[in-house]
Tab-separated table of C-alpha atoms in Angstrom:
chain	number	residue	atom	x	y	z
I	1	MET	CA	0.025	0.003	0.073
I	2	SER	CA	1.270	3.551	-0.881
I	3	GLY	CA	1.790	6.067	2.003
I	4	PRO	CA	-0.514	8.909	2.860
I	5	ILE	CA	-0.552	12.278	1.284
I	6	GLY	CA	1.368	14.807	3.256
I	7	PRO	CA	1.098	18.762	3.320
I	8	VAL	CA	3.806	19.229	0.718
I	9	GLY	CA	2.329	16.629	-1.651
I	10	PHE	CA	-1.166	18.088	-1.336
I	11	ASP	CA	0.002	21.556	-2.055
I	12	ARG	CA	1.543	20.278	-5.298
I	13	LEU	CA	-1.752	18.911	-6.329
I	14	MET	CA	-3.524	22.254	-5.545
I	15	GLN	CA	-0.925	24.352	-7.455
I	16	GLY	CA	-2.252	23.323	-10.806
I	17	LEU	CA	-5.888	24.208	-9.916
I	18	GLY	CA	-5.530	28.023	-9.126
I	19	PRO	CA	-5.753	30.746	-9.057
I	20	PHE	CA	-7.298	30.891	-5.465
I	21	GLU	CA	-7.931	33.790	-3.128
I	22	SER	CA	-5.288	34.950	-0.841
I	23	ALA	CA	-7.385	33.358	2.036
I	24	PRO	CA	-8.960	30.566	-0.037
I	25	HIS	CA	-12.797	29.687	0.612
I	26	ILE	CA	-13.521	26.190	-0.840
I	27	ALA	CA	-16.546	23.919	-0.618
I	28	VAL	CA	-15.973	19.943	-0.730
I	29	GLY	CA	-18.501	17.350	-1.379
I	30	VAL	CA	-18.128	14.824	1.423
I	31	SER	CA	-20.114	11.570	1.097
I	32	GLY	CA	-18.413	9.777	4.063
I	33	GLY	CA	-16.253	7.474	1.970
I	34	ALA	CA	-12.537	7.200	2.350
I	35	ASP	CA	-11.951	9.313	-0.799
I	36	SER	CA	-13.920	12.271	0.327
I	37	MET	CA	-13.082	12.159	3.915
I	38	ALA	CA	-9.375	12.128	2.916
I	39	LEU	CA	-9.999	15.333	0.703
I	40	ALA	CA	-11.873	17.118	3.265
I	41	LEU	CA	-9.084	16.570	5.977
I	42	LEU	CA	-6.196	17.522	3.467
I	43	LEU	CA	-8.242	20.681	2.339
I	44	ALA	CA	-8.989	21.762	6.005
I	45	ARG	CA	-5.248	21.606	6.744
I	46	TRP	CA	-4.486	23.424	3.404
I	47	VAL	CA	-6.712	26.280	3.758
I	48	GLY	CA	-6.099	26.637	7.483
I	49	ALA	CA	-2.509	27.270	6.727
I	50	ARG	CA	-3.678	29.979	4.443
I	51	GLY	CA	-6.028	31.739	6.760
I	52	GLY	CA	-8.994	30.486	4.417
I	53	ARG	CA	-12.175	28.572	5.212
I	54	LEU	CA	-13.685	25.218	4.212
I	55	LEU	CA	-17.360	24.269	3.963
I	56	ALA	CA	-18.015	20.639	3.839
I	57	LEU	CA	-21.187	19.596	2.076
I	58	THR	CA	-22.950	16.148	2.422
I	59	VAL	CA	-26.078	15.162	0.172
I	60	ASP	CA	-28.450	13.028	1.937
I	61	HIS	CA	-29.860	11.334	-1.236
I	62	GLY	CA	-32.515	9.352	0.572
I	63	LEU	CA	-32.130	6.217	-1.715
I	64	ARG	CA	-31.268	4.123	1.180
I	65	VAL	CA	-32.396	3.975	4.724
I	66	GLU	CA	-28.971	4.368	5.903
I	67	SER	CA	-28.299	7.727	4.062
I	68	GLY	CA	-29.590	9.834	6.864
I	69	PRO	CA	-27.672	8.249	9.598
I	70	GLU	CA	-24.581	8.415	7.480
I	71	ALA	CA	-24.923	12.057	6.634
I	72	ALA	CA	-25.394	12.704	10.448
I	73	LYS	CA	-22.165	10.596	11.050
I	74	VAL	CA	-20.257	12.584	8.570
I	75	ALA	CA	-21.677	15.839	10.207
I	76	ALA	CA	-20.252	14.623	13.715
I	77	TRP	CA	-16.802	13.857	12.173
I	78	MET	CA	-16.732	17.186	10.722
I	79	ALA	CA	-17.766	18.998	13.936
I	80	ALA	CA	-15.129	17.065	15.820
I	81	ARG	CA	-12.433	18.420	13.498
I	82	GLY	CA	-13.912	22.047	13.707
I	83	ILE	CA	-14.924	21.929	9.856
I	84	GLU	CA	-18.124	23.838	8.917
I	85	HIS	CA	-20.688	21.262	7.517
I	86	ARG	CA	-24.166	21.159	6.074
I	87	ILE	CA	-26.389	18.401	5.045
I	88	LEU	CA	-28.265	18.951	1.595
I	89	THR	CA	-31.331	16.768	1.148
I	90	TRP	CA	-32.551	15.548	-2.249
I	91	ASP	CA	-36.186	16.107	-1.838
I	92	GLY	CA	-38.880	14.984	-4.317
I	93	GLU	CA	-39.654	12.045	-6.569
I	94	LYS	CA	-36.655	9.836	-7.372
I	95	PRO	CA	-36.032	8.229	-10.700
I	96	ALA	CA	-37.238	4.650	-11.331
I	97	THR	CA	-34.496	3.978	-13.861
I	98	GLY	CA	-31.070	5.536	-14.340
I	99	ILE	CA	-30.895	5.963	-10.533
I	100	GLN	CA	-27.187	6.528	-10.405
I	101	ALA	CA	-27.107	9.062	-13.219
I	102	GLY	CA	-30.096	10.804	-11.534
I	103	ALA	CA	-28.398	10.777	-8.130
I	104	ARG	CA	-25.139	12.220	-9.645
I	105	GLN	CA	-26.935	14.956	-11.338
I	106	ALA	CA	-28.915	15.885	-8.296
I	107	ARG	CA	-25.857	15.818	-6.094
I	108	LEU	CA	-23.893	17.986	-8.174
I	109	ARG	CA	-26.775	20.393	-8.588
I	110	LEU	CA	-27.272	20.555	-4.712
I	111	LEU	CA	-23.560	20.997	-4.121
I	112	ALA	CA	-23.152	23.710	-6.607
I	113	GLN	CA	-26.288	25.537	-5.509
I	114	ALA	CA	-25.048	25.480	-1.845
I	115	ALA	CA	-21.569	26.532	-2.622
I	116	ALA	CA	-22.805	29.482	-4.946
I	117	THR	CA	-25.287	30.566	-2.251
I	118	ALA	CA	-22.418	30.808	0.384
I	119	GLY	CA	-20.424	32.880	-2.196
I	120	ILE	CA	-17.788	30.134	-2.836
I	121	LEU	CA	-16.091	29.968	-6.228
I	122	HIS	CA	-14.446	26.513	-5.985
I	123	LEU	CA	-16.139	23.262	-5.388
I	124	ALA	CA	-13.855	20.362	-4.799
I	125	LEU	CA	-14.751	16.608	-5.472
I	126	ALA	CA	-12.702	13.598	-4.586
I	127	HIS	CA	-12.509	11.669	-7.835
I	128	HIS	CA	-9.155	9.860	-7.962
I	129	ALA	CA	-6.812	7.975	-10.451
I	130	ASP	CA	-8.903	4.681	-10.151
I	131	ASP	CA	-12.155	6.473	-10.805
I	132	GLN	CA	-10.445	7.946	-13.948
I	133	ALA	CA	-9.158	4.605	-14.972
I	134	GLU	CA	-12.803	3.215	-14.716
I	135	THR	CA	-14.188	6.057	-16.589
I	136	HIS	CA	-11.805	5.477	-19.424
I	137	ARG	CA	-12.531	1.728	-19.254
I	138	LEU	CA	-16.355	2.292	-19.471
I	139	ARG	CA	-16.117	4.590	-22.248
I	140	ALA	CA	-13.529	2.617	-24.258
I	141	ASP	CA	-15.926	-0.371	-23.912
I	142	ARG	CA	-18.785	1.877	-25.445
I	143	SER	CA	-16.500	3.036	-28.281
I	144	SER	CA	-16.288	6.629	-27.061
I	145	GLY	CA	-14.278	9.181	-29.106
I	146	PRO	CA	-11.017	10.894	-28.070
I	147	GLN	CA	-12.903	13.465	-25.991
I	148	GLY	CA	-14.849	10.892	-23.964
I	149	LEU	CA	-11.787	8.787	-23.483
I	150	SER	CA	-9.863	11.507	-21.892
I	151	GLY	CA	-12.189	11.297	-18.982
I	152	MET	CA	-12.938	13.696	-16.217
I	153	PRO	CA	-11.001	17.191	-16.314
I	154	ALA	CA	-9.225	18.509	-13.198
I	155	ILE	CA	-11.209	21.677	-13.602
I	156	ARG	CA	-14.654	22.153	-14.995
I	157	GLU	CA	-16.269	25.600	-15.356
I	158	MET	CA	-19.857	25.872	-14.222
I	159	ASP	CA	-22.245	28.532	-14.082
I	160	HIS	CA	-21.402	30.144	-10.750
I	161	LEU	CA	-18.230	28.274	-9.806
I	162	ARG	CA	-15.309	26.081	-10.737
I	163	LEU	CA	-15.319	22.389	-9.921
I	164	ILE	CA	-11.939	21.075	-9.083
I	165	ARG	CA	-10.611	17.619	-8.545
I	166	PRO	CA	-7.354	17.685	-6.855
I	167	LEU	CA	-7.010	13.944	-6.394
I	168	LEU	CA	-7.145	12.724	-9.982
I	169	PRO	CA	-3.429	11.810	-10.072
I	170	VAL	CA	-3.801	9.879	-6.821
I	171	THR	CA	-4.695	6.105	-6.320
I	172	LYS	CA	-7.382	4.924	-3.950
I	173	ASP	CA	-5.021	3.182	-1.650
I	174	ARG	CA	-3.262	6.315	-0.944
I	175	LEU	CA	-6.359	8.036	0.190
I	176	VAL	CA	-7.303	5.016	2.455
I	177	ALA	CA	-3.705	5.421	3.897
I	178	THR	CA	-4.390	9.152	4.318
I	179	CYS	CA	-7.525	8.546	6.339
I	180	ARG	CA	-5.592	6.151	8.577
I	181	ALA	CA	-2.803	8.584	9.058
I	182	PHE	CA	-5.410	11.204	10.305
I	183	GLY	CA	-6.975	8.533	12.504
I	184	GLN	CA	-10.344	8.883	10.518
I	185	GLU	CA	-12.990	6.466	10.031
I	186	TRP	CA	-15.250	6.371	7.036
I	187	VAL	CA	-18.394	4.705	5.702
I	188	GLU	CA	-18.723	2.325	2.841
I	189	ASP	CA	-21.517	2.852	0.441
I	190	PRO	CA	-23.138	-0.768	-0.542
I	191	SER	CA	-24.027	0.447	-3.984
I	192	ASN	CA	-20.317	0.421	-4.783
I	193	HIS	CA	-20.341	-3.338	-4.700
I	194	ASN	CA	-23.944	-3.824	-6.352
I	195	PRO	CA	-23.513	-5.584	-9.810
I	196	ALA	CA	-26.697	-3.880	-10.747
I	197	PHE	CA	-24.367	-1.005	-11.782
I	198	ALA	CA	-21.788	-0.900	-14.434
I	199	ARG	CA	-19.085	0.708	-12.374
I	200	ALA	CA	-19.663	-1.674	-9.534
I	201	ARG	CA	-19.390	-4.648	-11.838
I	202	LEU	CA	-16.184	-3.308	-13.256
I	203	ARG	CA	-14.802	-3.021	-9.665
I	204	LEU	CA	-16.066	-6.505	-8.709
I	205	SER	CA	-14.381	-7.962	-11.719
I	206	GLU	CA	-10.926	-6.481	-10.595
I	207	SER	CA	-10.209	-5.908	-14.329
I	208	VAL	CA	-9.233	-2.303	-13.836
I	209	GLY	CA	-5.292	-2.006	-13.082
I	210	PRO	CA	-2.219	-0.031	-13.795
I	211	THR	CA	-2.704	-0.457	-17.584
I	212	ASP	CA	-5.979	1.377	-17.456
I	213	ARG	CA	-4.582	4.161	-15.237
I	214	GLU	CA	-1.729	4.654	-17.717
I	215	ALA	CA	-4.260	4.452	-20.675
I	216	ALA	CA	-6.388	7.217	-18.900
I	217	LEU	CA	-3.398	9.292	-18.229
I	218	ALA	CA	-2.269	9.090	-21.864
I	219	ALA	CA	-5.751	9.942	-23.027
I	220	ALA	CA	-5.862	13.087	-20.671
I	221	ARG	CA	-2.309	14.140	-21.974
I	222	ALA	CA	-3.690	13.899	-25.570
I	223	ARG	CA	-6.663	16.087	-24.780
I	224	ALA	CA	-4.286	18.602	-23.234
I	225	ASP	CA	-2.213	18.584	-26.421
I	226	ARG	CA	-5.405	18.992	-28.597
I	227	GLU	CA	-6.703	21.868	-26.628
I	228	ALA	CA	-3.316	23.440	-26.541
I	229	ALA	CA	-3.453	23.484	-30.220
I	230	VAL	CA	-6.940	24.851	-30.213
I	231	ALA	CA	-5.782	27.632	-27.852
I	232	ARG	CA	-2.950	28.685	-30.384
I	233	LEU	CA	-5.535	28.818	-33.206
I	234	LEU	CA	-7.770	31.107	-30.967
I	235	ALA	CA	-5.042	33.387	-30.094
I	236	ALA	CA	-3.904	33.749	-33.704
I	237	HIS	CA	-7.200	33.956	-35.542
I	238	ALA	CA	-10.095	34.752	-33.206
I	239	ARG	CA	-11.305	37.928	-31.413
I	240	PHE	CA	-14.094	37.517	-28.832
I	241	GLN	CA	-16.448	40.406	-28.413
I	242	PRO	CA	-18.470	41.471	-25.226
I	243	GLU	CA	-21.695	41.146	-27.240
I	244	GLY	CA	-21.101	37.385	-27.558
I	245	TRP	CA	-19.903	37.042	-31.024
I	246	VAL	CA	-16.512	36.357	-32.485
I	247	LEU	CA	-14.525	37.777	-35.361
I	248	LEU	CA	-12.816	35.007	-37.272
I	249	ASP	CA	-10.136	35.686	-40.047
I	250	GLN	CA	-10.126	33.678	-43.210
I	251	GLU	CA	-6.861	32.007	-42.692
I	252	LEU	CA	-8.287	30.142	-39.803
I	253	PHE	CA	-9.955	27.700	-42.177
I	254	ASP	CA	-6.588	26.885	-43.826
I	255	GLN	CA	-5.325	25.284	-40.721
I	256	PRO	CA	-5.051	21.502	-40.078
I	257	ALA	CA	-8.362	19.739	-39.982
I	258	GLY	CA	-7.868	18.034	-36.549
I	259	PRO	CA	-7.211	21.089	-34.380
I	260	LEU	CA	-9.817	23.039	-36.572
I	261	LEU	CA	-12.678	20.612	-35.974
I	262	HIS	CA	-12.096	20.831	-32.173
I	263	LEU	CA	-11.993	24.636	-32.310
I	264	ALA	CA	-15.236	24.759	-34.507
I	265	ALA	CA	-16.923	22.600	-31.913
I	266	SER	CA	-15.738	24.920	-28.946
I	267	LEU	CA	-16.740	27.991	-30.821
I	268	LEU	CA	-20.262	26.838	-31.680
I	269	ARG	CA	-20.829	25.784	-28.036
I	270	ALA	CA	-19.514	28.997	-26.713
I	271	VAL	CA	-21.417	31.327	-29.104
I	272	GLY	CA	-24.486	29.301	-29.255
I	273	GLY	CA	-24.527	28.404	-25.430
I	274	ALA	CA	-25.324	24.711	-26.159
I	275	ALA	CA	-24.583	22.021	-23.657
I	276	TYR	CA	-23.203	19.711	-26.321
I	277	PRO	CA	-21.249	20.131	-29.681
I	278	PRO	CA	-22.876	19.269	-32.965
I	279	PRO	CA	-22.156	15.881	-34.485
I	280	PRO	CA	-18.774	15.393	-35.968
I	281	ALA	CA	-20.084	14.811	-39.441
I	282	ALA	CA	-22.118	18.265	-39.232
I	283	LEU	CA	-18.849	19.819	-38.145
I	284	ALA	CA	-16.814	18.443	-40.958
I	285	ASP	CA	-19.440	19.640	-43.576
I	286	LEU	CA	-19.233	23.049	-42.084
I	287	VAL	CA	-15.391	23.271	-42.225
I	288	ARG	CA	-15.587	21.920	-45.879
I	289	ALA	CA	-18.216	24.460	-46.810
I	290	LEU	CA	-16.399	27.436	-45.465
I	291	ARG	CA	-13.222	26.456	-47.106
I	292	GLU	CA	-14.684	25.965	-50.489
I	293	GLN	CA	-17.288	28.931	-50.400
I	294	PRO	CA	-16.135	31.421	-47.892
I	295	GLU	CA	-18.380	34.020	-49.444
I	296	GLN	CA	-21.572	32.268	-48.362
I	297	GLY	CA	-23.011	32.311	-44.862
I	298	ARG	CA	-23.545	29.107	-42.926
I	299	THR	CA	-25.655	28.080	-39.903
I	300	LEU	CA	-25.071	25.254	-37.468
I	301	ALA	CA	-25.904	24.602	-33.721
I	302	GLY	CA	-27.768	27.832	-33.224
I	303	CYS	CA	-24.951	29.985	-34.773
I	304	ARG	CA	-24.440	32.124	-37.964
I	305	PHE	CA	-21.176	32.482	-39.896
I	306	MET	CA	-21.827	35.897	-41.635
I	307	PRO	CA	-19.153	36.700	-44.354
I	308	LEU	CA	-17.084	39.726	-43.806
I	309	ALA	CA	-14.084	41.138	-45.836
I	310	GLY	CA	-11.407	38.605	-44.971
I	311	GLY	CA	-13.252	36.444	-42.588
I	312	TRP	CA	-16.582	35.927	-40.680
I	313	ARG	CA	-18.576	37.181	-37.809
I	314	LEU	CA	-19.808	34.147	-35.694
I	315	LEU	CA	-22.788	34.998	-33.803
I	316	ARG	CA	-25.893	33.494	-32.043
I	317	GLU	CA	-28.865	33.071	-34.388
I	318	ALA	CA	-31.783	35.188	-33.510
I	319	ARG	CA	-34.124	32.332	-33.161
I	320	ASN	CA	-34.664	29.654	-30.307
I	321	LEU	CA	-33.319	31.891	-27.785
I	322	GLN	CA	-34.084	31.128	-24.247
I	323	GLY	CA	-37.283	32.741	-23.087
I	324	PRO	CA	-37.656	35.048	-20.046
I	325	VAL	CA	-35.851	34.141	-16.889
I	326	ARG	CA	-36.802	35.602	-13.515
I	327	PHE	CA	-34.204	36.455	-10.905
I	328	GLN	CA	-33.962	38.220	-7.586
I	329	GLY	CA	-31.704	41.320	-7.048
I	330	GLY	CA	-29.255	40.774	-4.428
I	331	GLY	CA	-29.352	36.975	-4.774
I	332	VAL	CA	-27.513	34.302	-6.715
I	333	PRO	CA	-26.730	35.298	-10.370
I	334	VAL	CA	-28.845	33.846	-13.357
I	335	THR	CA	-27.516	32.508	-16.584
I	336	TRP	CA	-29.306	33.378	-19.703
I	337	ASP	CA	-29.275	31.451	-22.971
I	338	GLY	CA	-26.110	29.730	-21.722
I	339	ARG	CA	-24.037	32.834	-22.810
I	340	PHE	CA	-24.441	35.612	-20.106
I	341	ARG	CA	-24.470	35.492	-16.308
I	342	LEU	CA	-26.461	38.369	-14.887
I	343	SER	CA	-27.107	39.812	-11.318
I	344	ALA	CA	-28.507	42.872	-9.896
I	345	GLU	CA	-27.434	44.615	-6.607
I	346	ARG	CA	-30.762	46.328	-5.914
I	347	VAL	CA	-33.212	43.867	-4.189
I	348	GLY	CA	-36.244	43.271	-6.388
I	349	ASP	CA	-37.843	40.847	-8.841
I	350	TYR	CA	-36.389	41.078	-12.300
I	351	ILE	CA	-36.687	39.401	-15.679
I	352	VAL	CA	-34.081	38.864	-18.308
I	353	ARG	CA	-35.056	38.317	-21.856
I	354	ALA	CA	-33.925	38.757	-25.418
I	355	LEU	CA	-33.811	42.468	-26.720
I	356	ASP	CA	-36.554	42.047	-29.459
I	357	GLU	CA	-37.677	44.908	-31.583
I	358	GLY	CA	-40.549	45.841	-29.385
I	359	LEU	CA	-38.127	46.523	-26.445
I	360	TRP	CA	-35.595	48.244	-28.794
I	361	ARG	CA	-38.209	50.613	-29.799
I	362	LEU	CA	-39.113	51.552	-26.214
I	363	ALA	CA	-35.383	52.237	-25.620
I	364	LEU	CA	-35.018	54.491	-28.664
I	365	VAL	CA	-38.104	56.594	-27.681
I	366	ASP	CA	-36.451	56.922	-24.191
I	367	ARG	CA	-32.984	57.607	-25.621
I	368	PRO	CA	-32.789	58.463	-29.268
I	369	ALA	CA	-28.916	58.576	-29.224
I	370	LEU	CA	-28.928	54.591	-29.142
I	371	SER	CA	-29.800	54.860	-32.782
I	372	ARG	CA	-26.002	55.857	-33.417
I	373	ILE	CA	-24.877	52.542	-32.099
I	374	ASP	CA	-23.263	50.634	-35.027
I	375	MET	CA	-24.716	47.100	-34.581
I	376	PRO	CA	-26.605	44.988	-36.948
I	377	ALA	CA	-30.139	43.967	-35.783
I	378	SER	CA	-29.266	40.264	-36.164
I	379	LEU	CA	-26.794	40.933	-33.355
I	380	ARG	CA	-28.916	43.368	-31.387
I	381	TRP	CA	-31.784	40.679	-31.239
I	382	THR	CA	-29.406	38.117	-29.389
I	383	LEU	CA	-28.567	40.561	-26.408
I	384	PRO	CA	-30.159	40.255	-23.077
I	385	SER	CA	-32.378	42.933	-21.522
I	386	VAL	CA	-33.408	43.458	-18.016
I	387	LEU	CA	-37.169	44.233	-17.131
I	388	SER	CA	-39.191	44.827	-13.941
I	389	GLY	CA	-42.663	43.365	-14.833
I	390	ASP	CA	-43.133	44.622	-18.288
I	391	ARG	CA	-41.098	47.733	-17.925
I	392	LEU	CA	-37.670	47.741	-19.522
I	393	LEU	CA	-35.045	48.932	-17.017
I	394	ALA	CA	-31.537	48.043	-18.624
I	395	ILE	CA	-29.710	46.938	-21.698
I	396	PRO	CA	-26.321	46.064	-20.327
I	397	HIS	CA	-24.426	45.804	-23.495
I	398	MET	CA	-25.489	49.487	-24.463
I	399	ALA	CA	-24.994	51.049	-20.949
I	400	TYR	CA	-28.674	51.943	-21.263
I	401	LEU	CA	-30.838	52.548	-18.122
I	402	ALA	CA	-34.386	53.719	-18.341
I	403	SER	CA	-35.059	57.292	-17.502
I	404	GLY	CA	-36.766	57.702	-14.123
I	405	MET	CA	-36.130	54.337	-12.866
I	406	PRO	CA	-33.952	53.312	-9.988
I	407	ASP	CA	-30.534	51.868	-10.992
I	408	PRO	CA	-30.910	47.996	-10.436
I	409	GLY	CA	-27.098	47.659	-10.480
I	410	VAL	CA	-27.005	45.091	-13.134
I	411	SER	CA	-23.671	43.215	-13.582
I	412	MET	CA	-23.121	40.807	-16.542
I	413	VAL	CA	-20.388	38.545	-17.313
I	414	PRO	CA	-20.118	37.080	-20.904
I	415	LEU	CA	-19.625	33.242	-20.703
I	416	VAL	CA	-18.671	32.976	-24.506
I	417	SER	CA	-14.967	32.259	-23.933
I	418	VAL	CA	-15.247	29.562	-21.314
I	419	PRO	CA	-15.386	26.437	-23.421
I	420	ALA	CA	-12.803	27.665	-25.776
I	421	VAL	CA	-9.723	28.165	-23.483
I	422	PRO	CA	-7.015	25.736	-22.765
I	423	ALA	CA	-7.488	22.164	-21.500
I	424	ARG	CA	-7.707	22.676	-17.782
I	425	PHE	CA	-11.022	24.530	-18.290
I	426	ALA	CA	-12.339	21.968	-20.688
I	427	VAL	CA	-16.148	21.007	-20.275
I	428	VAL	CA	-16.796	17.313	-21.015
I	429	THR	CA	-19.925	15.379	-21.061
I	430	ALA	CA	-20.518	14.103	-17.512
I	431	THR	CA	-22.296	10.862	-18.433
I	432	ASP	CA	-19.880	8.473	-16.797
I	433	ASP	CA	-18.619	10.880	-14.191
I	434	ILE	CA	-19.236	9.768	-10.576
I	435	ILE	CA	-20.293	12.975	-9.010
């Protein structure tokens, strides 16, 4: 058995996941198993040495009668070590099929909401090298492509926070040894040994070993190389704009097909706000068409390539935009259309919706000078506007605030660049993650 993780070793693991605040405030998901208990104790020591804070979060999923007592046991362990802790309950109807997938999604949602509500930017999960090897093996058995085989990323950007996995390079036996070095007990989830579930069958077969870990590591390195190539293409040929569109030069589509296809997928997800990229065949057709007929516009995945002199403007299509979304001023930010995150300082009930022609005419009546803004209607229609009831309050991209209305203090962050930056911020499908 390998030895426990010490302070220096854990510091090395955390160095690649920053930046963090000078006094880090981190949330950690703690199920009570050896993996998450080890991570909680390591993080508590790490943030304590830096004057920071740790919030431990346990989800009581209610799928087993033991889940409530186990959550209470974790709470007692955390209290004994002076670690702030909360139990989150998964209420409502549970799925009849796809139980593990439903539990994963619910657990991540509850953890992320609790961390965001507490104003925490980093949520740590305890996935480790053996989990990564199992993920790689499961996806290989399903003939996943290179992106799927690269497994879980160390950092995943979410709406309101960053999900980090410090333990991905660490094997399970080291985490068990770490718990023992701390003198810490843990609980065992019987579903980990239930052959009804694919991952449990894989563990029971004991067929995942060093070769699978090496394959998973190689796949992750390959993804890092691919996304480094994508980042170089972005730096050379793309300019992101605050209104959520991208200016692309014509030389971009003269680049090698491999990196270009990955870049096109990232750009379409970013600009279109979609959860998943379009099919590879559709991407290949798009790239071929733009190479052969650059003067013609193209659409795919809710995005438009509009020809310009020497390149294209890639923007969101002004159709199938997300409908109105309500949010509370002074509360948690809201993401609209997968592209913009908005919040308001002033307490109140607000709505964010697309800036359609009716709202635009109201804004022009209130402030005629807006007509001098050089922006095509096809782009303007894709921007968010903020309302109170049916009254237009603000158009953040145009610095417009309705006359005679109190300033709601709207803040807006474009999310357009997140899926298109280097590999450590990669967003992958979480189908086989073990959240």
